[in-house]
mmCIF file of C-alpha atoms in Angstrom:
data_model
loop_
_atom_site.group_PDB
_atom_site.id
_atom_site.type_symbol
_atom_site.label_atom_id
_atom_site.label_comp_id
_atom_site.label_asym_id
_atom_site.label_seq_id
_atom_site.Cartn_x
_atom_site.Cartn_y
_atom_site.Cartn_z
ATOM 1 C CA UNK A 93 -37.523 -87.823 65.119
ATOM 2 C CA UNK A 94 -35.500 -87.228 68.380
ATOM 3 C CA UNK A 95 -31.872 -88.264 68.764
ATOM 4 C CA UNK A 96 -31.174 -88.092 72.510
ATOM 5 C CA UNK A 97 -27.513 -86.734 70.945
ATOM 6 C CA UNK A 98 -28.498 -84.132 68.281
ATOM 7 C CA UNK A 99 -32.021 -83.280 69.602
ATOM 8 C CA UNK A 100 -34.743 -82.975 67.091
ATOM 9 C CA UNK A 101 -34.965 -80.889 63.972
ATOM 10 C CA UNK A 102 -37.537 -78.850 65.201
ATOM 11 C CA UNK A 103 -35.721 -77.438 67.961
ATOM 12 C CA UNK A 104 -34.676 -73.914 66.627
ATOM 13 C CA UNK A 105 -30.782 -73.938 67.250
ATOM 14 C CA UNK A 106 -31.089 -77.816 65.846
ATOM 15 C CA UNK A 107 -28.245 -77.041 63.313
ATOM 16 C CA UNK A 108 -25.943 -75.311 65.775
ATOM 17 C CA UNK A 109 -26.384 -77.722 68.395
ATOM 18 C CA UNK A 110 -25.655 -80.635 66.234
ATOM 19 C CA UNK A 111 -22.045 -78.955 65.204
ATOM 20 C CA UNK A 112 -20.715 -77.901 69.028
ATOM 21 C CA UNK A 113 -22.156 -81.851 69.597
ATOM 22 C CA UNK A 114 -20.369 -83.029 66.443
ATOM 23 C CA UNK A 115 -18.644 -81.106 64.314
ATOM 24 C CA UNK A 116 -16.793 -83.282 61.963
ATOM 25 C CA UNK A 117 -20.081 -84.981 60.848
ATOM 26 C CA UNK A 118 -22.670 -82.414 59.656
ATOM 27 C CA UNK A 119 -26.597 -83.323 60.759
ATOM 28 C CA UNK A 120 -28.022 -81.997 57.580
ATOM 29 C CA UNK A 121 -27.311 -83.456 53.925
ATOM 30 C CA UNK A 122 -25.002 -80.912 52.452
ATOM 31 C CA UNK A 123 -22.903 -80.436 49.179
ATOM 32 C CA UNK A 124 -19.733 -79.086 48.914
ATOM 33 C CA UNK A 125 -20.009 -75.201 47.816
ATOM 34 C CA UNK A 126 -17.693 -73.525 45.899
ATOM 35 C CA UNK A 127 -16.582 -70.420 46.663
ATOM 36 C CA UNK A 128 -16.523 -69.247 43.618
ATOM 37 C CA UNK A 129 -19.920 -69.834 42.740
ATOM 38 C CA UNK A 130 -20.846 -68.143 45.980
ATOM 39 C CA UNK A 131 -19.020 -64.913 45.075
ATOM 40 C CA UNK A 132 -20.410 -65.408 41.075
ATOM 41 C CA UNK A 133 -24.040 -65.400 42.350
ATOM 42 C CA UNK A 134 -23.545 -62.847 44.936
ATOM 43 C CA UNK A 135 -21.763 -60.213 42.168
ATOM 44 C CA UNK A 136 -24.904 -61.623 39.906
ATOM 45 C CA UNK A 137 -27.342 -60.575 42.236
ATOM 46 C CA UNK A 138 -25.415 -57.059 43.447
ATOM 47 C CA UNK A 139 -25.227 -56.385 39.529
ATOM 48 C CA UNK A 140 -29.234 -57.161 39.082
ATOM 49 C CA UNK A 141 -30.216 -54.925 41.517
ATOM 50 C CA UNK A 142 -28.436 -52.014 40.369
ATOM 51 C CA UNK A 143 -29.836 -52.528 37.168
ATOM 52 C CA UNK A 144 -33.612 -52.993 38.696
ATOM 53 C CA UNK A 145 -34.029 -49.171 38.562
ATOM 54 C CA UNK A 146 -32.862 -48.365 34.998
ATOM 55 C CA UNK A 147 -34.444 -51.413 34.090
ATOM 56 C CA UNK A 148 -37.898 -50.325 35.569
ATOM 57 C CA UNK A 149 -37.217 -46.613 34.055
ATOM 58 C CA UNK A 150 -36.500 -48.262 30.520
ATOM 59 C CA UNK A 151 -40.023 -50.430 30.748
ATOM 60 C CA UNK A 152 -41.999 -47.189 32.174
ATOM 61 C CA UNK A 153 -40.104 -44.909 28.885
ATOM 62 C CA UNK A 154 -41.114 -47.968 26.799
ATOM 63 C CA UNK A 155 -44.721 -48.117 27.920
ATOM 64 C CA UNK A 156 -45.239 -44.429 27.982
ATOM 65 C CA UNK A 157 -44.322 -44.235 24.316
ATOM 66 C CA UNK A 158 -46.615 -46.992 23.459
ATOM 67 C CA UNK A 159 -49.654 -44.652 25.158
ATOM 68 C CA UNK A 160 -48.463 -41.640 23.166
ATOM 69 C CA UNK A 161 -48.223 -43.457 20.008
ATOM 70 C CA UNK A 162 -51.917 -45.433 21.079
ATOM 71 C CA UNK A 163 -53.450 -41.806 21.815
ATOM 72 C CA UNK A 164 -52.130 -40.305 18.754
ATOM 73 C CA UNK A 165 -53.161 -43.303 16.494
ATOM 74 C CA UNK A 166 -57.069 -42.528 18.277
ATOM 75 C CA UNK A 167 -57.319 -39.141 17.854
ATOM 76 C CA UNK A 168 -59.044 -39.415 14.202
ATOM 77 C CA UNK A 169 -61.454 -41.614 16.261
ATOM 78 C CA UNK A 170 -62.212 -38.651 18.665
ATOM 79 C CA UNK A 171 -65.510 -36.712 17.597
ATOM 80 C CA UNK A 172 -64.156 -33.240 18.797
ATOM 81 C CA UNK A 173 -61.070 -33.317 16.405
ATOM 82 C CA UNK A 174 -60.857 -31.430 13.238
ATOM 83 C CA UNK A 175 -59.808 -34.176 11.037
ATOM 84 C CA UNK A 176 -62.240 -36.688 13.083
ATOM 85 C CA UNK A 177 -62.979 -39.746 9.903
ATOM 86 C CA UNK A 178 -66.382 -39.498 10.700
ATOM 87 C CA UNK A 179 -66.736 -35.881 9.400
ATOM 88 C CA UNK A 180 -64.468 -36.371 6.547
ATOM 89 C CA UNK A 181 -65.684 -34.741 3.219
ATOM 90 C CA UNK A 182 -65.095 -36.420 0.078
ATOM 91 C CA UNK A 183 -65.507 -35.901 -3.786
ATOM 92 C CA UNK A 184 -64.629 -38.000 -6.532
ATOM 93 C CA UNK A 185 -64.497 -37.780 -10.377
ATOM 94 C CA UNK A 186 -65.736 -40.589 -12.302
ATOM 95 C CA UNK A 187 -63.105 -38.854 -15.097
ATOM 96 C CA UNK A 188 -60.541 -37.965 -13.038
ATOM 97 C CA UNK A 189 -57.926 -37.344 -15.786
ATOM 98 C CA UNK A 190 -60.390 -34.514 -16.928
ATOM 99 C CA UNK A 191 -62.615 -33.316 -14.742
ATOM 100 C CA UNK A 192 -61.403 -33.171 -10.579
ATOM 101 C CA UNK A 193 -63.438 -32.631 -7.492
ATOM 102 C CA UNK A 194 -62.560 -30.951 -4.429
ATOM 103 C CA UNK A 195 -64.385 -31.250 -0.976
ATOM 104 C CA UNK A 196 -63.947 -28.120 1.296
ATOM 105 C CA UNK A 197 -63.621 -28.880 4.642
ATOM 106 C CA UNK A 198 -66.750 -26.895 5.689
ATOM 107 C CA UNK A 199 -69.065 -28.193 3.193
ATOM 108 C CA UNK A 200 -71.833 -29.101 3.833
ATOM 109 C CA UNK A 201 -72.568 -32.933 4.331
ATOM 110 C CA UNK A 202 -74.825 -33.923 1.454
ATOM 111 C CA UNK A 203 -74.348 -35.892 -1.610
ATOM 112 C CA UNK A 204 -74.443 -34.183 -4.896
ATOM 113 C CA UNK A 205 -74.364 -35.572 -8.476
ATOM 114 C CA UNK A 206 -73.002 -33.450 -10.807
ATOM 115 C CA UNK A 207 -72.955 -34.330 -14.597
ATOM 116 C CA UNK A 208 -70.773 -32.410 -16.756
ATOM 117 C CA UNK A 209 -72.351 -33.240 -20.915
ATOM 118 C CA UNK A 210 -69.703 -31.722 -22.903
ATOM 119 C CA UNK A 211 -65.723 -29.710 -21.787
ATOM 120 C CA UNK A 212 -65.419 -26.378 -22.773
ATOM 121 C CA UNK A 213 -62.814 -26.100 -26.299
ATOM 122 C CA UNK A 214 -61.235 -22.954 -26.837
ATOM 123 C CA UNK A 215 -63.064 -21.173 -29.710
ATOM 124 C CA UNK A 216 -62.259 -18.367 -31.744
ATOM 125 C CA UNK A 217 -64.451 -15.536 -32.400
ATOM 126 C CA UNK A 218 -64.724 -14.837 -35.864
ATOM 127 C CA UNK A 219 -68.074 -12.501 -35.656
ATOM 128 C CA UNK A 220 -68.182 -8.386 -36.191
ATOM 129 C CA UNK A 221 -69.656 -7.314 -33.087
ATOM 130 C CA UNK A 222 -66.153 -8.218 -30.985
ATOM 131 C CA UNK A 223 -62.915 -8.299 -33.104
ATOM 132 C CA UNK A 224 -60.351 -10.950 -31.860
ATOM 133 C CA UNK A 225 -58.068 -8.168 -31.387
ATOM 134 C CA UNK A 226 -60.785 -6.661 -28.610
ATOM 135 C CA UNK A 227 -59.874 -6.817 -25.307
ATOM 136 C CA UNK A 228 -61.983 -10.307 -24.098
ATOM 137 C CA UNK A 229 -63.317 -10.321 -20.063
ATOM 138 C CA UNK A 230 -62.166 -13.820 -19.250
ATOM 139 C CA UNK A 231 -57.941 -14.021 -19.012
ATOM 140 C CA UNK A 232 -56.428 -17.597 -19.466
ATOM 141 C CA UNK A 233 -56.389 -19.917 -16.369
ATOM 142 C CA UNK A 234 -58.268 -21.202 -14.007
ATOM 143 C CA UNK A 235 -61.695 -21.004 -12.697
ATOM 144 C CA UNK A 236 -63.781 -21.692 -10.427
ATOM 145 C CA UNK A 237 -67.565 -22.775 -9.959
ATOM 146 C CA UNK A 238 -69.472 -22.301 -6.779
ATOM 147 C CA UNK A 239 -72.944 -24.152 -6.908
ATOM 148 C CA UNK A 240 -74.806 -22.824 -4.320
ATOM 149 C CA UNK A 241 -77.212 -25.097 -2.884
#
């Protein structure tokens, strides 16, 4: 559109021009700006910039605690680990409340089945060849059993 007044709109300086031609009636459709809003969006804009940088440090904190947590949730995955799930030794007790079974970690990886007939009961010698009183070669407590393989 050419005006022979104003020019056309795609002359660079269009908007200039038309003011110093006319200045009381704007070319352009405008709306009345507050200042106010003006100074609102400019302290809105100042403010999120400043905050771009702890805002970016606070997402890269965040996301490198999310790795560290994600590495340290795989690391029973990981085949060269010592408590790697894959090499995990495990015995049970099909009576735990009388007989328990321990796995030691450097067991060998087999399955064993081990059935226990009858618990020892405490006895009491009452024979002539060893006198209760006699000095016995087993002391109350625990013991253990190593079945070779």
């Amino acid at each position: 559109m050419v005006s022979p007044v104003y020019g056309n709109y795609w002359y660079p300086n269009y908007w200039l021009v038309s003011y110093l031609l006319n200045p009381a009636a704007p070319s352009y459709y405008s709306q009345p700006v507050a200042p106010i809003n003006i100074a609102q969006e400019a302290l809105w804009v100042n403010s999120w910039t400043r905050q771009q940088p702890s805002l970016l440090a606070n997402s890269l904190v965040t996301l490198s605690n999310y790795a560290r947590q994600l590495w340290e949730a795989s690391q029973p995955l990981q085949l060269s680990t010592s408590n790697n799930v894959f090499l995990q030794r495990t015995a049970t007790s099909s009576a735990p409340n009388t007989v328990t079974a321990q796995a030691q970690p450097d067991a060998t990886l087999s399955t064993y089945a081990i059935s226990i007939s009858q618990i020892a009961t405490a006895q009491q010698n009452i024979g002539i060849s060893l006198t209760s009183a006699a000095a016995t070669g087993l002391t109350p407590g625990t013991y253990t059993l190593d079945f070779p393989r």
